[in-house]
Amino acid sequence: KSTTLQALSHAGLAYHLLPDRRALTDRILIPQMQEAAGEPVEPVSDRARRFGYTRDYRARHPGGMGEALA
C-alpha cells in the first residue's frame, strides 16, 4: 500500500485515503445491523458479536464494504 501511495504522489496524482475497515465497521456496518435487529446502537468490543454483525451485513449486502462506501 505504501509503495502505491508513493507512486501516486510521485506521479502527481490526487487520491483520498479511506478510513480503515475497523473504523468503517464501527461507524457504519455494526450500527446498521443493531438498528435492523431492534437493538440499541452501542460500541461492540466482543469479537464474536462483531463477527455476527459483519456476517449479517454481508448476508443483506452481498457487496460488503463496497456497498457501504458507495
PDB file of N, CA and C in Angstrom:
ATOM      1  N   LYS A   1       0.823  -1.189   0.000  1.00  0.00           N
ATOM      2  CA  LYS A   1       0.000   0.000   0.000  1.00  0.00           C
ATOM      3  C   LYS A   1       0.868   1.253   0.000  1.00  0.00           C
ATOM      4  N   SER A   2       1.916   1.286   0.809  1.00  0.00           N
ATOM      5  CA  SER A   2       2.754   2.487   0.866  1.00  0.00           C
ATOM      6  C   SER A   2       3.478   2.719  -0.455  1.00  0.00           C
ATOM      7  N   THR A   3       3.854   1.645  -1.149  1.00  0.00           N
ATOM      8  CA  THR A   3       4.508   1.787  -2.447  1.00  0.00           C
ATOM      9  C   THR A   3       3.545   2.415  -3.452  1.00  0.00           C
ATOM     10  N   THR A   4       2.308   1.992  -3.420  1.00  0.00           N
ATOM     11  CA  THR A   4       1.298   2.556  -4.319  1.00  0.00           C
ATOM     12  C   THR A   4       1.084   4.029  -4.027  1.00  0.00           C
ATOM     13  N   LEU A   5       0.993   4.387  -2.752  1.00  0.00           N
ATOM     14  CA  LEU A   5       0.797   5.789  -2.380  1.00  0.00           C
ATOM     15  C   LEU A   5       1.985   6.640  -2.812  1.00  0.00           C
ATOM     16  N   GLN A   6       3.191   6.111  -2.665  1.00  0.00           N
ATOM     17  CA  GLN A   6       4.383   6.836  -3.117  1.00  0.00           C
ATOM     18  C   GLN A   6       4.335   7.046  -4.627  1.00  0.00           C
ATOM     19  N   ALA A   7       3.939   6.017  -5.356  1.00  0.00           N
ATOM     20  CA  ALA A   7       3.874   6.123  -6.816  1.00  0.00           C
ATOM     21  C   ALA A   7       2.831   7.157  -7.238  1.00  0.00           C
ATOM     22  N   LEU A   8       1.690   7.170  -6.574  1.00  0.00           N
ATOM     23  CA  LEU A   8       0.661   8.163  -6.891  1.00  0.00           C
ATOM     24  C   LEU A   8       1.167   9.575  -6.618  1.00  0.00           C
ATOM     25  N   SER A   9       1.805   9.758  -5.479  1.00  0.00           N
ATOM     26  CA  SER A   9       2.348  11.079  -5.133  1.00  0.00           C
ATOM     27  C   SER A   9       3.416  11.510  -6.123  1.00  0.00           C
ATOM     28  N   HIS A  10       4.316  10.588  -6.442  1.00  0.00           N
ATOM     29  CA  HIS A  10       5.404  10.883  -7.371  1.00  0.00           C
ATOM     30  C   HIS A  10       4.861  11.268  -8.751  1.00  0.00           C
ATOM     31  N   ALA A  11       3.757  10.630  -9.154  1.00  0.00           N
ATOM     32  CA  ALA A  11       3.151  10.920 -10.457  1.00  0.00           C
ATOM     33  C   ALA A  11       2.297  12.183 -10.419  1.00  0.00           C
ATOM     34  N   GLY A  12       2.135  12.762  -9.234  1.00  0.00           N
ATOM     35  CA  GLY A  12       1.335  13.976  -9.110  1.00  0.00           C
ATOM     36  C   GLY A  12      -0.164  13.731  -9.183  1.00  0.00           C
ATOM     37  N   LEU A  13      -0.568  12.496  -8.930  1.00  0.00           N
ATOM     38  CA  LEU A  13      -1.990  12.152  -8.991  1.00  0.00           C
ATOM     39  C   LEU A  13      -2.652  12.365  -7.631  1.00  0.00           C
ATOM     40  N   ALA A  14      -3.843  12.907  -7.651  1.00  0.00           N
ATOM     41  CA  ALA A  14      -4.590  13.133  -6.410  1.00  0.00           C
ATOM     42  C   ALA A  14      -5.247  11.828  -5.958  1.00  0.00           C
ATOM     43  N   TYR A  15      -5.344  11.644  -4.670  1.00  0.00           N
ATOM     44  CA  TYR A  15      -6.017  10.466  -4.120  1.00  0.00           C
ATOM     45  C   TYR A  15      -6.520  10.798  -2.722  1.00  0.00           C
ATOM     46  N   HIS A  16      -7.461  10.016  -2.262  1.00  0.00           N
ATOM     47  CA  HIS A  16      -8.001  10.165  -0.911  1.00  0.00           C
ATOM     48  C   HIS A  16      -7.853   8.837  -0.187  1.00  0.00           C
ATOM     49  N   LEU A  17      -7.422   8.883   1.041  1.00  0.00           N
ATOM     50  CA  LEU A  17      -7.333   7.671   1.846  1.00  0.00           C
ATOM     51  C   LEU A  17      -8.674   7.405   2.509  1.00  0.00           C
ATOM     52  N   LEU A  18      -9.070   6.154   2.521  1.00  0.00           N
ATOM     53  CA  LEU A  18     -10.297   5.759   3.200  1.00  0.00           C
ATOM     54  C   LEU A  18      -9.974   5.394   4.644  1.00  0.00           C
ATOM     55  N   PRO A  19     -10.947   5.531   5.530  1.00  0.00           N
ATOM     56  CA  PRO A  19     -10.720   5.058   6.898  1.00  0.00           C
ATOM     57  C   PRO A  19     -10.466   3.552   6.869  1.00  0.00           C
ATOM     58  N   ASP A  20      -9.810   3.030   7.894  1.00  0.00           N
ATOM     59  CA  ASP A  20      -9.553   1.591   7.896  1.00  0.00           C
ATOM     60  C   ASP A  20     -10.863   0.819   8.064  1.00  0.00           C
ATOM     61  N   ARG A  21     -10.820  -0.459   7.735  1.00  0.00           N
ATOM     62  CA  ARG A  21     -12.032  -1.282   7.742  1.00  0.00           C
ATOM     63  C   ARG A  21     -12.682  -1.357   9.112  1.00  0.00           C
ATOM     64  N   ARG A  22     -11.880  -1.415  10.158  1.00  0.00           N
ATOM     65  CA  ARG A  22     -12.461  -1.494  11.501  1.00  0.00           C
ATOM     66  C   ARG A  22     -13.249  -0.222  11.817  1.00  0.00           C
ATOM     67  N   ALA A  23     -12.703   0.928  11.457  1.00  0.00           N
ATOM     68  CA  ALA A  23     -13.408   2.190  11.707  1.00  0.00           C
ATOM     69  C   ALA A  23     -14.720   2.231  10.931  1.00  0.00           C
ATOM     70  N   LEU A  24     -14.701   1.790   9.669  1.00  0.00           N
ATOM     71  CA  LEU A  24     -15.931   1.763   8.875  1.00  0.00           C
ATOM     72  C   LEU A  24     -16.940   0.773   9.451  1.00  0.00           C
ATOM     73  N   THR A  25     -16.442  -0.352   9.914  1.00  0.00           N
ATOM     74  CA  THR A  25     -17.322  -1.342  10.536  1.00  0.00           C
ATOM     75  C   THR A  25     -17.987  -0.753  11.767  1.00  0.00           C
ATOM     76  N   ASP A  26     -17.198  -0.059  12.596  1.00  0.00           N
ATOM     77  CA  ASP A  26     -17.734   0.545  13.822  1.00  0.00           C
ATOM     78  C   ASP A  26     -18.721   1.667  13.529  1.00  0.00           C
ATOM     79  N   ARG A  27     -18.468   2.437  12.491  1.00  0.00           N
ATOM     80  CA  ARG A  27     -19.305   3.611  12.188  1.00  0.00           C
ATOM     81  C   ARG A  27     -20.531   3.299  11.344  1.00  0.00           C
ATOM     82  N   ILE A  28     -20.426   2.283  10.477  1.00  0.00           N
ATOM     83  CA  ILE A  28     -21.496   2.050   9.507  1.00  0.00           C
ATOM     84  C   ILE A  28     -22.156   0.677   9.667  1.00  0.00           C
ATOM     85  N   LEU A  29     -21.373  -0.381   9.544  1.00  0.00           N
ATOM     86  CA  LEU A  29     -21.944  -1.717   9.477  1.00  0.00           C
ATOM     87  C   LEU A  29     -22.628  -2.150  10.769  1.00  0.00           C
ATOM     88  N   ILE A  30     -21.912  -2.067  11.880  1.00  0.00           N
ATOM     89  CA  ILE A  30     -22.480  -2.540  13.146  1.00  0.00           C
ATOM     90  C   ILE A  30     -23.715  -1.734  13.544  1.00  0.00           C
ATOM     91  N   PRO A  31     -23.684  -0.394  13.494  1.00  0.00           N
ATOM     92  CA  PRO A  31     -24.908   0.336  13.844  1.00  0.00           C
ATOM     93  C   PRO A  31     -26.112  -0.032  12.965  1.00  0.00           C
ATOM     94  N   GLN A  32     -25.882  -0.255  11.677  1.00  0.00           N
ATOM     95  CA  GLN A  32     -26.989  -0.652  10.793  1.00  0.00           C
ATOM     96  C   GLN A  32     -27.586  -1.979  11.228  1.00  0.00           C
ATOM     97  N   MET A  33     -26.728  -2.926  11.575  1.00  0.00           N
ATOM     98  CA  MET A  33     -27.218  -4.241  11.974  1.00  0.00           C
ATOM     99  C   MET A  33     -27.883  -4.196  13.345  1.00  0.00           C
ATOM    100  N   GLN A  34     -27.385  -3.352  14.240  1.00  0.00           N
ATOM    101  CA  GLN A  34     -28.034  -3.200  15.540  1.00  0.00           C
ATOM    102  C   GLN A  34     -29.432  -2.609  15.363  1.00  0.00           C
ATOM    103  N   GLU A  35     -29.551  -1.586  14.520  1.00  0.00           N
ATOM    104  CA  GLU A  35     -30.860  -0.980  14.255  1.00  0.00           C
ATOM    105  C   GLU A  35     -31.807  -1.993  13.621  1.00  0.00           C
ATOM    106  N   ALA A  36     -31.307  -2.767  12.663  1.00  0.00           N
ATOM    107  CA  ALA A  36     -32.138  -3.768  11.986  1.00  0.00           C
ATOM    108  C   ALA A  36     -32.644  -4.823  12.968  1.00  0.00           C
ATOM    109  N   ALA A  37     -31.856  -5.115  13.996  1.00  0.00           N
ATOM    110  CA  ALA A  37     -32.238  -6.114  14.999  1.00  0.00           C
ATOM    111  C   ALA A  37     -33.059  -5.502  16.131  1.00  0.00           C
ATOM    112  N   GLY A  38     -33.288  -4.181  16.064  1.00  0.00           N
ATOM    113  CA  GLY A  38     -34.032  -3.509  17.122  1.00  0.00           C
ATOM    114  C   GLY A  38     -33.242  -3.364  18.407  1.00  0.00           C
ATOM    115  N   GLU A  39     -31.927  -3.395  18.291  1.00  0.00           N
ATOM    116  CA  GLU A  39     -31.045  -3.276  19.452  1.00  0.00           C
ATOM    117  C   GLU A  39     -30.563  -1.839  19.591  1.00  0.00           C
ATOM    118  N   PRO A  40     -30.154  -1.457  20.803  1.00  0.00           N
ATOM    119  CA  PRO A  40     -29.569  -0.123  20.952  1.00  0.00           C
ATOM    120  C   PRO A  40     -28.242  -0.047  20.193  1.00  0.00           C
ATOM    121  N   VAL A  41     -27.990   1.092  19.597  1.00  0.00           N
ATOM    122  CA  VAL A  41     -26.728   1.294  18.883  1.00  0.00           C
ATOM    123  C   VAL A  41     -25.677   1.657  19.915  1.00  0.00           C
ATOM    124  N   GLU A  42     -24.683   0.786  20.032  1.00  0.00           N
ATOM    125  CA  GLU A  42     -23.619   0.984  21.011  1.00  0.00           C
ATOM    126  C   GLU A  42     -22.352   0.307  20.515  1.00  0.00           C
ATOM    127  N   PRO A  43     -21.199   0.754  20.997  1.00  0.00           N
ATOM    128  CA  PRO A  43     -19.941   0.120  20.590  1.00  0.00           C
ATOM    129  C   PRO A  43     -19.921  -1.359  20.985  1.00  0.00           C
ATOM    130  N   VAL A  44     -19.278  -2.167  20.153  1.00  0.00           N
ATOM    131  CA  VAL A  44     -19.174  -3.603  20.405  1.00  0.00           C
ATOM    132  C   VAL A  44     -17.704  -3.990  20.385  1.00  0.00           C
ATOM    133  N   SER A  45     -17.222  -4.512  21.500  1.00  0.00           N
ATOM    134  CA  SER A  45     -15.825  -4.942  21.548  1.00  0.00           C
ATOM    135  C   SER A  45     -15.696  -6.461  21.506  1.00  0.00           C
ATOM    136  N   ASP A  46     -16.779  -7.173  21.826  1.00  0.00           N
ATOM    137  CA  ASP A  46     -16.748  -8.633  21.816  1.00  0.00           C
ATOM    138  C   ASP A  46     -16.565  -9.137  20.388  1.00  0.00           C
ATOM    139  N   ARG A  47     -15.525  -9.910  20.195  1.00  0.00           N
ATOM    140  CA  ARG A  47     -15.166 -10.358  18.851  1.00  0.00           C
ATOM    141  C   ARG A  47     -16.254 -11.211  18.188  1.00  0.00           C
ATOM    142  N   ALA A  48     -16.867 -12.092  18.954  1.00  0.00           N
ATOM    143  CA  ALA A  48     -17.908 -12.961  18.403  1.00  0.00           C
ATOM    144  C   ALA A  48     -19.124 -12.143  17.967  1.00  0.00           C
ATOM    145  N   ARG A  49     -19.510 -11.159  18.754  1.00  0.00           N
ATOM    146  CA  ARG A  49     -20.641 -10.303  18.377  1.00  0.00           C
ATOM    147  C   ARG A  49     -20.315  -9.491  17.134  1.00  0.00           C
ATOM    148  N   ARG A  50     -19.083  -8.956  17.058  1.00  0.00           N
ATOM    149  CA  ARG A  50     -18.676  -8.184  15.879  1.00  0.00           C
ATOM    150  C   ARG A  50     -18.761  -9.062  14.630  1.00  0.00           C
ATOM    151  N   PHE A  51     -18.271 -10.295  14.749  1.00  0.00           N
ATOM    152  CA  PHE A  51     -18.313 -11.211  13.614  1.00  0.00           C
ATOM    153  C   PHE A  51     -19.757 -11.470  13.195  1.00  0.00           C
ATOM    154  N   GLY A  52     -20.640 -11.652  14.166  1.00  0.00           N
ATOM    155  CA  GLY A  52     -22.049 -11.878  13.858  1.00  0.00           C
ATOM    156  C   GLY A  52     -22.663 -10.717  13.095  1.00  0.00           C
ATOM    157  N   TYR A  53     -22.364  -9.506  13.534  1.00  0.00           N
ATOM    158  CA  TYR A  53     -22.898  -8.327  12.843  1.00  0.00           C
ATOM    159  C   TYR A  53     -22.350  -8.218  11.419  1.00  0.00           C
ATOM    160  N   THR A  54     -21.058  -8.463  11.243  1.00  0.00           N
ATOM    161  CA  THR A  54     -20.491  -8.360   9.891  1.00  0.00           C
ATOM    162  C   THR A  54     -21.008  -9.482   8.994  1.00  0.00           C
ATOM    163  N   ARG A  55     -21.215 -10.669   9.561  1.00  0.00           N
ATOM    164  CA  ARG A  55     -21.794 -11.778   8.793  1.00  0.00           C
ATOM    165  C   ARG A  55     -23.208 -11.406   8.334  1.00  0.00           C
ATOM    166  N   ASP A  56     -23.999 -10.847   9.246  1.00  0.00           N
ATOM    167  CA  ASP A  56     -25.360 -10.431   8.893  1.00  0.00           C
ATOM    168  C   ASP A  56     -25.344  -9.331   7.832  1.00  0.00           C
ATOM    169  N   TYR A  57     -24.388  -8.417   7.939  1.00  0.00           N
ATOM    170  CA  TYR A  57     -24.286  -7.340   6.946  1.00  0.00           C
ATOM    171  C   TYR A  57     -24.007  -7.925   5.565  1.00  0.00           C
ATOM    172  N   ARG A  58     -23.064  -8.860   5.490  1.00  0.00           N
ATOM    173  CA  ARG A  58     -22.741  -9.489   4.200  1.00  0.00           C
ATOM    174  C   ARG A  58     -23.942 -10.235   3.627  1.00  0.00           C
ATOM    175  N   ALA A  59     -24.738 -10.853   4.493  1.00  0.00           N
ATOM    176  CA  ALA A  59     -25.925 -11.577   4.024  1.00  0.00           C
ATOM    177  C   ALA A  59     -26.943 -10.610   3.411  1.00  0.00           C
ATOM    178  N   ARG A  60     -27.060  -9.424   3.978  1.00  0.00           N
ATOM    179  CA  ARG A  60     -28.014  -8.427   3.470  1.00  0.00           C
ATOM    180  C   ARG A  60     -27.436  -7.595   2.330  1.00  0.00           C
ATOM    181  N   HIS A  61     -26.121  -7.453   2.325  1.00  0.00           N
ATOM    182  CA  HIS A  61     -25.438  -6.604   1.343  1.00  0.00           C
ATOM    183  C   HIS A  61     -24.288  -7.402   0.721  1.00  0.00           C
ATOM    184  N   PRO A  62     -24.564  -8.167  -0.344  1.00  0.00           N
ATOM    185  CA  PRO A  62     -23.533  -9.020  -0.937  1.00  0.00           C
ATOM    186  C   PRO A  62     -22.266  -8.273  -1.363  1.00  0.00           C
ATOM    187  N   GLY A  63     -22.393  -6.967  -1.615  1.00  0.00           N
ATOM    188  CA  GLY A  63     -21.223  -6.178  -1.990  1.00  0.00           C
ATOM    189  C   GLY A  63     -20.341  -5.819  -0.807  1.00  0.00           C
ATOM    190  N   GLY A  64     -20.778  -6.176   0.397  1.00  0.00           N
ATOM    191  CA  GLY A  64     -19.988  -5.948   1.604  1.00  0.00           C
ATOM    192  C   GLY A  64     -19.594  -4.498   1.806  1.00  0.00           C
ATOM    193  N   MET A  65     -18.352  -4.294   2.149  1.00  0.00           N
ATOM    194  CA  MET A  65     -17.825  -2.960   2.440  1.00  0.00           C
ATOM    195  C   MET A  65     -17.974  -2.029   1.237  1.00  0.00           C
ATOM    196  N   GLY A  66     -17.900  -2.576   0.042  1.00  0.00           N
ATOM    197  CA  GLY A  66     -18.078  -1.756  -1.159  1.00  0.00           C
ATOM    198  C   GLY A  66     -19.436  -1.085  -1.193  1.00  0.00           C
ATOM    199  N   GLU A  67     -20.458  -1.783  -0.747  1.00  0.00           N
ATOM    200  CA  GLU A  67     -21.791  -1.181  -0.695  1.00  0.00           C
ATOM    201  C   GLU A  67     -21.843  -0.076   0.347  1.00  0.00           C
ATOM    202  N   ALA A  68     -21.154  -0.267   1.446  1.00  0.00           N
ATOM    203  CA  ALA A  68     -21.132   0.758   2.493  1.00  0.00           C
ATOM    204  C   ALA A  68     -20.470   2.033   1.983  1.00  0.00           C
ATOM    205  N   LEU A  69     -19.485   1.887   1.119  1.00  0.00           N
ATOM    206  CA  LEU A  69     -18.741   3.043   0.612  1.00  0.00           C
ATOM    207  C   LEU A  69     -19.411   3.702  -0.588  1.00  0.00           C
ATOM    208  N   ALA A  70     -20.332   2.990  -1.221  1.00  0.00           N
ATOM    209  CA  ALA A  70     -20.983   3.514  -2.433  1.00  0.00           C
ATOM    210  C   ALA A  70     -21.961   4.634  -2.127  1.00  0.00           C
TER     211      ALA A  70
END
